[in-house]
Amino acid sequence: MEARAATVPAAAMDTVAGTPTAAGTVTRAVVPAGAAVGAAEGPEGAPGGAAVAAADLADRGAMVDRGAMVGRGGSMVAREGAMVARDLTGAVEEGIMGRDGYNNGGYGGGNGGYNGYNGGPQGGYEGYEGYGGSGGYFDLNQMQLQSQDYSNVAEFKKDFYADTVVAEGLGEDDVRQYLEGREIHVQGENLPPPITSFAGAVWPAHVNQAVQNAGFNDPTPIQAMGWPLALQGRDIVGIAETGSGKTLAFLLPGIVHILAQPYLGPGEGPIVLVVAPTRELAIQIMEEARKFGTSEDPQECVKAVCVYGGAQRQPQIGTLRQGVEIVIATPGRLLDMINGEYTNMRRVTYLVLDEADRMLDMGFEPQIRQIVSQIRPDRQTLLWSATWPRQVHELAEAFLRNPAKVTIGCQDLKANHSITQNIELLQEIEKYGKLTELLEKEQDGNRRILIFCKTKVGCDELTHNLRSDGWQALSIHGNKRQNEREWVLAEFKEGRNPIMLATDVAARGLDIKDVMVVINFDMPNTAEDYVHRIGRTGRAGALGTAYSLFTRKDGGISKEIVKVMDEAHQDVPPQLRQMAQNSFDMGGRPPFRGGFRSGGGPGRSGANLTPVGTRGGFSGRRGGRGGRSGGY
């Protein structure tokens, strides 16, 4: 289990012809995604010595598939046509890890850095130097897990309604008025009334104390209806937007569920399993689990661990082996842990699938089905989603039994009415100038601004440009190391770097308070993603502002954007409305993205290391197509 795929050995195998090729005479080596190729000498790049030198592969026309790690003396070698992608801790989806191989060499890219992560042409992230070592390609979809027999298992308690819910004396009219006033729509049989206050449920003492410490007043709509259903032991489908409070909607009943079960025995896995699409969301859920699960009474203390790729496995394995009641995990790393027998699902009786729509969008359905196949069928299952497409409906039908469905708000797509939406119609070449103009207008002290980009490369390029122009900006996306992502989030939350750039996947599920402004530098592909993006501001009743830089190539979503703006009573630019009605053409040159095509630039993770220059405003120097001067 330490390595999912070996490095290319001394006699490299031509995977096309199927014949061995001696090292040093490689003419057509094919390296699969996620594999690692070490230095010819071995001691710096790969344990035991790898006989296929990176120079041979790069110089002799080797085909290096996306995700392959090429190491030479421990450093990364990228030549034209070679795709050097995810770091070794994330070879395949959220990190099926190979052997570490963090020895010598470096990442390169500018002195200085963060929290001691020094970068330089010969240096690298201190403590994470070099990308030699064994690779790690492993096809999650081909993983064969051991089948489980739950035909003879002990029953467990999952209905706590009578023990925990305090009758609030609500009549039918009161319930109807409460639900209608909060746009709570419930479907199912024998539905309980909502819990309208935190006093409406008898939570464990340490949970009540944590609620008081957090300063919560009344439950959110999804909590008000989710709690009584979950405490009944019901399967639930919850449809609510990000930031609606759904984490506590499933977490607090989950703690009650745990405390009613027998203690974990040696070698037993968790009682509550939460599966989430991204590392950031998983970490946020874990933080809440620790906040509300920690008790001075050891008999009521609930232990939780977060299991995700992009981080070292050994600490996660160690915690799992100690025994934890709650596991919050991304699909790929969890499958790795199950397959390696570092944990098991035999004690799971409370399953949460969070942001199911996003997990399906990211292609995790096969992994989710594998995970669920390991869990007893009489479990309690709670599925949460921001939308209700056909694929999520089918998943719910497969995994849930007679679920109650709770929908918050109308299922028609709509944005938070407390957000002021601004659409700027312009040409691609004008976007960077408009962005800096907006930053000059909106950036005030520690005022947090979140900028969305469509691609990881574009995110890095824009970060590099902004930092060069004097803006305290940092970026996160799927190719960043987990420790860097966490550091960037901390810098942003604490206001030391108040501008953060992100891709959709990286930002999904993030709950960052006091984001005052969202800027769509690149428009998303769908109006649904547009609503999710701008929903990062205007939370908890606060006002927010969103700007979107709209070009003619974004015309495909203009009609839906106009609908969203009209529903929220926003001012729609006449040009945008005309574009939606008549496929209006803005004219000018075809859109293009400039960037570092010929002039070099930072590495894929190096933009955050770009020294912050002196802010001088936009001077038009990034108007060209290629190289350093070929930005936006």
XYZ file of C-alpha atoms in Angstrom, residues 23-24 38-40 50-58:
14
model
C 17.834 2.671 -20.266
C 19.814 5.308 -22.049
C 13.632 9.415 -11.172
C 17.168 10.406 -11.970
C 19.435 7.871 -13.624
C 15.605 4.499 -11.417
C 17.397 3.651 -14.608
C 15.458 5.800 -17.018
C 16.924 9.258 -16.804
C 14.613 12.223 -17.100
C 16.968 13.620 -19.692
C 16.480 10.539 -21.850
C 12.737 10.855 -21.607
C 12.665 14.565 -22.277
